[in-house]
Tab-separated table of C-alpha atoms and ligand atoms in Angstrom:
chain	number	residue	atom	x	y	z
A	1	UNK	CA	92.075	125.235	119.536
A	2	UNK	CA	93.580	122.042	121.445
A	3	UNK	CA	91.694	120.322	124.453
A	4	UNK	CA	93.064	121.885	127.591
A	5	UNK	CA	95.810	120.402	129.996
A	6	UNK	CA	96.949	120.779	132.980
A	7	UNK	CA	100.572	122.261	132.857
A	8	UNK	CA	103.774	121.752	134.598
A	9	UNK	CA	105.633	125.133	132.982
A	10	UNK	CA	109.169	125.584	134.223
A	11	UNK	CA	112.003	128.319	133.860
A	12	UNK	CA	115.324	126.207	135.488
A	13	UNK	CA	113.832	124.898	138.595
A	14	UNK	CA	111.263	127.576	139.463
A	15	UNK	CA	107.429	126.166	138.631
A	16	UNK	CA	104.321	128.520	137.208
A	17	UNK	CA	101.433	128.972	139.433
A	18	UNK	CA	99.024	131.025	140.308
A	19	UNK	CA	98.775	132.994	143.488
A	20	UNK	CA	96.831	129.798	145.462
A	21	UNK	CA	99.894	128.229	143.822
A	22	UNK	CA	97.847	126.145	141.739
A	23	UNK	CA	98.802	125.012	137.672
A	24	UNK	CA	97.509	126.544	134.890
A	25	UNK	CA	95.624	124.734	131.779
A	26	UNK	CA	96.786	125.680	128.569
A	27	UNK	CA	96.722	124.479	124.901
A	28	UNK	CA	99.219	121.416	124.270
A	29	UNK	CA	102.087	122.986	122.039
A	30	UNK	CA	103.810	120.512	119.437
A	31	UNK	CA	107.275	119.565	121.777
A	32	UNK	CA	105.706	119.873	125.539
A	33	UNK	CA	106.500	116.443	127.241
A	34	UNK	CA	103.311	114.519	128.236
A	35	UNK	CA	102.743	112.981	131.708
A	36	UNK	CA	99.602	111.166	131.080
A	37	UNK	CA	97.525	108.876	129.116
A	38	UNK	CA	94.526	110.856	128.623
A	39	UNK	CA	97.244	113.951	127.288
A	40	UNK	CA	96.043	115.999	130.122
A	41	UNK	CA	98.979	116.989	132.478
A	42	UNK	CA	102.036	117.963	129.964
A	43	UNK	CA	105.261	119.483	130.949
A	44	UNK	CA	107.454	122.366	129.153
A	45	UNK	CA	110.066	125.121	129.797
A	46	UNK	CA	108.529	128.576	129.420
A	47	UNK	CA	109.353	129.676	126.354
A	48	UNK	CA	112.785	132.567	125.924
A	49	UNK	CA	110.150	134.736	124.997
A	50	UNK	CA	106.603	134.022	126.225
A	51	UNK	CA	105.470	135.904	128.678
A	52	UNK	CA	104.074	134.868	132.312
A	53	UNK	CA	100.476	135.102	132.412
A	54	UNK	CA	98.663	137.964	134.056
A	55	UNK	CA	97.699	136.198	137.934
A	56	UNK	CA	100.743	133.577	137.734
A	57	UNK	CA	103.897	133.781	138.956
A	58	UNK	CA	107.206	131.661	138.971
A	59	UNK	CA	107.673	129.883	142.087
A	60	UNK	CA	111.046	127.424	143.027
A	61	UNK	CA	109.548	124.395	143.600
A	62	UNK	CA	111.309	123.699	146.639
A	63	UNK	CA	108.907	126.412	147.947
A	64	UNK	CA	105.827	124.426	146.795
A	65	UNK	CA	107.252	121.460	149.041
A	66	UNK	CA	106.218	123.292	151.803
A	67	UNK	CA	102.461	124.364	150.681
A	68	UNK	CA	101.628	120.903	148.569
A	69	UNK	CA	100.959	117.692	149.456
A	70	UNK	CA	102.996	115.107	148.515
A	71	UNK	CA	101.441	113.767	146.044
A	72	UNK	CA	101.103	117.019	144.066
A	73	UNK	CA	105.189	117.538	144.847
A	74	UNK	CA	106.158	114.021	143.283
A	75	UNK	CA	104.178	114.455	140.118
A	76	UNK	CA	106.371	117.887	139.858
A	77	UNK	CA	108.979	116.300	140.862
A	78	UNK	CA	108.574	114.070	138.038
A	79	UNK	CA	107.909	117.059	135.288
A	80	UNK	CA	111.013	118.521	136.142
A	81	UNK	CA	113.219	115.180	136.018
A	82	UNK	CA	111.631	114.341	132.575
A	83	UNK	CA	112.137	117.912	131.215
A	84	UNK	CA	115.317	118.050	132.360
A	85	UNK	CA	116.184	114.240	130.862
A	86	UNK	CA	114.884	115.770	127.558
A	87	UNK	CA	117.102	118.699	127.877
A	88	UNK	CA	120.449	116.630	128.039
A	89	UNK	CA	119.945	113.991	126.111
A	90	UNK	CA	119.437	115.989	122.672
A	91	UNK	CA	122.281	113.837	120.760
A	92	UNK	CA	123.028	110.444	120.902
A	93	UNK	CA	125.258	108.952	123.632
A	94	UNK	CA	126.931	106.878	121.376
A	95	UNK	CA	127.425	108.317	117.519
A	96	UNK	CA	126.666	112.057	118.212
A	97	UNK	CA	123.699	112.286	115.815
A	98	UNK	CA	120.277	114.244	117.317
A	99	UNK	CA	118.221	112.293	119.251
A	100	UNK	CA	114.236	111.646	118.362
A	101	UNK	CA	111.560	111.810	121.416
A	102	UNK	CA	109.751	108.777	121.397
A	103	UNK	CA	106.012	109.901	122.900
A	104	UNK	CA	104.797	106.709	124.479
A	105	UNK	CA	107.854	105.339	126.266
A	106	UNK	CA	109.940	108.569	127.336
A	107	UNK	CA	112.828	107.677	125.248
A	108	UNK	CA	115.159	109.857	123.481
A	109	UNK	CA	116.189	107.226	120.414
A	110	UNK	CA	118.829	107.733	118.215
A	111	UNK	CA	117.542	107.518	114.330
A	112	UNK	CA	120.884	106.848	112.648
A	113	UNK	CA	122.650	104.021	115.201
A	114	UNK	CA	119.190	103.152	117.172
A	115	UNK	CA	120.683	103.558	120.920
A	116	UNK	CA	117.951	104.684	123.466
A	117	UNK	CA	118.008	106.929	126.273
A	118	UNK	CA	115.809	107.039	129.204
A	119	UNK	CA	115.642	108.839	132.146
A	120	UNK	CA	117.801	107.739	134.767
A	121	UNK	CA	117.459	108.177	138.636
A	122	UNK	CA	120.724	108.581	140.615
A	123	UNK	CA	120.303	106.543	144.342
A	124	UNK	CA	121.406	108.247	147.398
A	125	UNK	CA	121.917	106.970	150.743
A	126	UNK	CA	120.985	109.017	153.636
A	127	UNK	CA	121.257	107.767	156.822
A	128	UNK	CA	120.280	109.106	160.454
A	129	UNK	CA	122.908	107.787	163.044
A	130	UNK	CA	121.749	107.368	166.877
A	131	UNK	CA	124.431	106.874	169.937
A	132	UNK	CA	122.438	105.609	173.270
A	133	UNK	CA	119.154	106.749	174.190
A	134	UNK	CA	119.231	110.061	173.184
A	135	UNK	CA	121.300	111.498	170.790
A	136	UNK	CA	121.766	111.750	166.890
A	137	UNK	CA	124.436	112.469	164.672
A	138	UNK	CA	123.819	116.023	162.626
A	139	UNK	CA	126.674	117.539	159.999
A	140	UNK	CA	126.656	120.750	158.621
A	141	UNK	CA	128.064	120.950	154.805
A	142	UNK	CA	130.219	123.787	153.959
A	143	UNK	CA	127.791	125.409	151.960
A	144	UNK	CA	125.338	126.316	155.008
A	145	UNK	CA	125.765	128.829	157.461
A	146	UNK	CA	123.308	126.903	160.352
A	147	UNK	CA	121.482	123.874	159.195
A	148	UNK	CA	122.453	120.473	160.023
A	149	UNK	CA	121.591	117.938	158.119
A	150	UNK	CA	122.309	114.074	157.678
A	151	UNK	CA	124.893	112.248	156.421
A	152	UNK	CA	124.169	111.740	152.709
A	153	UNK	CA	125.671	110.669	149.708
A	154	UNK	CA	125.586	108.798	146.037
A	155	UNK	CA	126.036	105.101	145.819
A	156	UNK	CA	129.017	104.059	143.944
A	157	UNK	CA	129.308	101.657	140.679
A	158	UNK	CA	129.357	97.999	142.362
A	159	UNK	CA	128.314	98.915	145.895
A	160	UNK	CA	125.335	97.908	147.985
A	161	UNK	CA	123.370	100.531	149.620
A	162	UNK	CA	124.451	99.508	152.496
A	163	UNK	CA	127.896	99.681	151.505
A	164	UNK	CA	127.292	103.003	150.267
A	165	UNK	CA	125.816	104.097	153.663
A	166	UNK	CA	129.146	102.767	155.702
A	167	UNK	CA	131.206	104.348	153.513
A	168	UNK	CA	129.839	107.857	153.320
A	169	UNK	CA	129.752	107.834	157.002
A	170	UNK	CA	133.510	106.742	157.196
A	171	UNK	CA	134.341	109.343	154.139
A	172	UNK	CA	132.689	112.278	156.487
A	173	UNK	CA	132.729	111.834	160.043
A	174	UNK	CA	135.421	108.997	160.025
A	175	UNK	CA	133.061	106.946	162.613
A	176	UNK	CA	132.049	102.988	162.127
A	177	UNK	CA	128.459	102.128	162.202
A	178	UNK	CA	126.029	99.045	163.393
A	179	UNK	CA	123.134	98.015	163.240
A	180	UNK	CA	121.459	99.112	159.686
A	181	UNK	CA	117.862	99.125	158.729
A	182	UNK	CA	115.892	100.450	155.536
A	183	UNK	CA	113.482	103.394	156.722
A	184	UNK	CA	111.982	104.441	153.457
A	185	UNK	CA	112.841	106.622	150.203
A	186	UNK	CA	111.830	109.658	148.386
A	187	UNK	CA	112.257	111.054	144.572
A	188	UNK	CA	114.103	114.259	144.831
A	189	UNK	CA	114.087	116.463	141.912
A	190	UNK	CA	117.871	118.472	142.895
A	191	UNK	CA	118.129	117.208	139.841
A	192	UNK	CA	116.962	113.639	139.664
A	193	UNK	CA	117.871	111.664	142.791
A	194	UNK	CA	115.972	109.050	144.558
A	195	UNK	CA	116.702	109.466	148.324
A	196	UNK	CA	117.141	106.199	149.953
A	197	UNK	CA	116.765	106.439	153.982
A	198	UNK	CA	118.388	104.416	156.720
A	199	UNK	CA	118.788	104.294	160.604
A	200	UNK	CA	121.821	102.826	162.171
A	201	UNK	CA	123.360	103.097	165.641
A	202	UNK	CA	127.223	104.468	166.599
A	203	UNK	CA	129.566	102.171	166.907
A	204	UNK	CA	133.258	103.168	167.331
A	205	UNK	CA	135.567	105.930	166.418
A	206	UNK	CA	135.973	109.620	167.192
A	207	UNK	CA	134.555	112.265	164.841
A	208	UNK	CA	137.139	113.279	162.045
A	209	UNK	CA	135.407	115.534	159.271
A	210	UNK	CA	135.773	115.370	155.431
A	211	UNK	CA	136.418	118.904	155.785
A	212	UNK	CA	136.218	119.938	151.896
A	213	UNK	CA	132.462	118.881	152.394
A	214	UNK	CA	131.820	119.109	156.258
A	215	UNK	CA	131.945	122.285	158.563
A	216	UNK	CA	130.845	120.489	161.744
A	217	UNK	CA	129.411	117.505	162.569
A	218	UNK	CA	128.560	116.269	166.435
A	219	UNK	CA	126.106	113.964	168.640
A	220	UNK	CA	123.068	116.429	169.743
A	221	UNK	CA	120.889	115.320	172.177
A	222	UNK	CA	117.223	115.359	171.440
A	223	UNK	CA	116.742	118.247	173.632
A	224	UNK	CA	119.092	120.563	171.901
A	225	UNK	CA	119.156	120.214	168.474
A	226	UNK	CA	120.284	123.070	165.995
A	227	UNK	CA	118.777	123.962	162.717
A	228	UNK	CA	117.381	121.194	160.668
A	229	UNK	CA	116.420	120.797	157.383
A	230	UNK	CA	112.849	122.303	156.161
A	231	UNK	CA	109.780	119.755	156.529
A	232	UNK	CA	108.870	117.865	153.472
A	233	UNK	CA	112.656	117.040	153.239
A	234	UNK	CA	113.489	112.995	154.029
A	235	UNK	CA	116.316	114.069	156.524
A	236	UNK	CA	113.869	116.158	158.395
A	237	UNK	CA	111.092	113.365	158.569
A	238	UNK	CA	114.149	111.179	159.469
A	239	UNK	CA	114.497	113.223	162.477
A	240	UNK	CA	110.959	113.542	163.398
A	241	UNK	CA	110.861	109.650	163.623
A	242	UNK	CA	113.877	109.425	165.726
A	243	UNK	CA	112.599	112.106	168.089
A	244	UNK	CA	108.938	110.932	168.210
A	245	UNK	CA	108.607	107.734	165.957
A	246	UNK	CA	106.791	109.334	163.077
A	247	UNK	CA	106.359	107.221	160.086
A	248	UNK	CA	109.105	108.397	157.231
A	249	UNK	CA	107.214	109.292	154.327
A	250	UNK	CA	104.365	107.427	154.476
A	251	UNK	CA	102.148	106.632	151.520
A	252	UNK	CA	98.948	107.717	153.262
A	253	UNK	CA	99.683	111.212	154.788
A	254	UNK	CA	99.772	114.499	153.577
A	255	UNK	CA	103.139	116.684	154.720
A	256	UNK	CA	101.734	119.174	156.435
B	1	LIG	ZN1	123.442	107.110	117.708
């Protein structure tokens, strides 16, 4: 039998643990993905038909946000970006012909043309918009029923993030901004984005929603927000730095 490893097992975007929601160790199988240079954290969907382990369970990983730290969320967050990487990029890009995994690099080359493909991040702006003293901008997309959240969004082919930011804040609440500054970012595995944080101020304009996207959006004061978005998320450490100047994911503390 194989050397034990630690194991990221999936089934779509649910994660299995045990009931202290810790990973299991299990023999390395011939196609799971490897993580690290010693072989011993690997990565693999659960099998159609294996069956979950007596004392495990399957867990969404947005779940294990909230009882992780974040160190032990970005290196899932990672397992589940690479597996799902693997999962789409099965043919080549370019001629159609299967794809070959190459071990050491995390490439998915193509043996008849040689094109590679590697795992690719997608950057998102999300930005936290103050007006005066006291009060910050919170939207609510269509799809929830009570949470507010920030105004968010992908950056476009030849735009700046900063660009991207404007935009995305014209696109959905039709206001103009001032005044931007870099907070910090975050890897997001809904599916592979990396979350890129700013701050700016209100400048002009009324609020005018993108209404496809955007239920409600208006300036809360401090004092009475609605429903945010869960801890762990950027947008909700956004807020907690606005309200009490937190530190936005920062390197050296745990979540909770
Ligand atoms: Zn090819």
């Amino acid at each position: 039998m194989s050397k034990l490893s630690i194991a990221y097992i999936f089934q779509n975007q649910q994660l299995l643990v045990d009931h202290d929601f810790q990973l299991p160790q299990v023999g390395k199988l011939k196609d799971d993905l490897i993580l690290s240079a010693d072989f011993e954290v690997i990565a693999r969907d659960l099998k159609q038909n294996e069956s979950i382990p007596s004392g495990y369970q399957l867990v969404p990983i947005r779940q294990l946000l909230q009882v992780w730290n974040k160190q032990q969320f970005e290196q899932a967050s990672r397992a589940v970006q690479l597996l799902e990487w693997r999962r789409n990029h099965q043919f080549c890009g370019r001629c159609g012909e299967k794809t070959k995994q190459i071990l050491d690099q995390f490439s998915m080359k193509c043996p008849s043309c040689g094109y590679s493909q590697y795992p690719r991040v997608n950057p998102c702006v999300i930005t936290i918009i103050t007006r005066g003293d006291d009060e910050i901008l919170l939207a609510k997309n269509t799809r929830h029923k009570k949470m507010y959240s920030l105004i968010a969004g992908f950056v476009e082919v030849g735009e700046t993030l900063e660009e991207a930011v404007r935009r995305e804040t014209k696109e959905e609440v039709n206001i103009e901004i001032k005044n931007i500054q870099y907070l910090a970012s975050q890897p997001w595995p809904f599916p592979s984005n990396l979350m890129i944080a700013f701050r700016a101020e209100y400048h002009s304009g009324e609020i005018k929603l993108e209404e496809k996207e955007i239920s409600d959006a208006q300036f809360f004061k401090f004092d009475a927000l609605p429903e945010l978005p869960f801890k762990g998320s950027i947008a909700y450490e956004m807020i907690m730095h606005i309200l009490h100047g937190n530190r936005v994911a920062d390197e050296t503390k745990e979540w909770l």
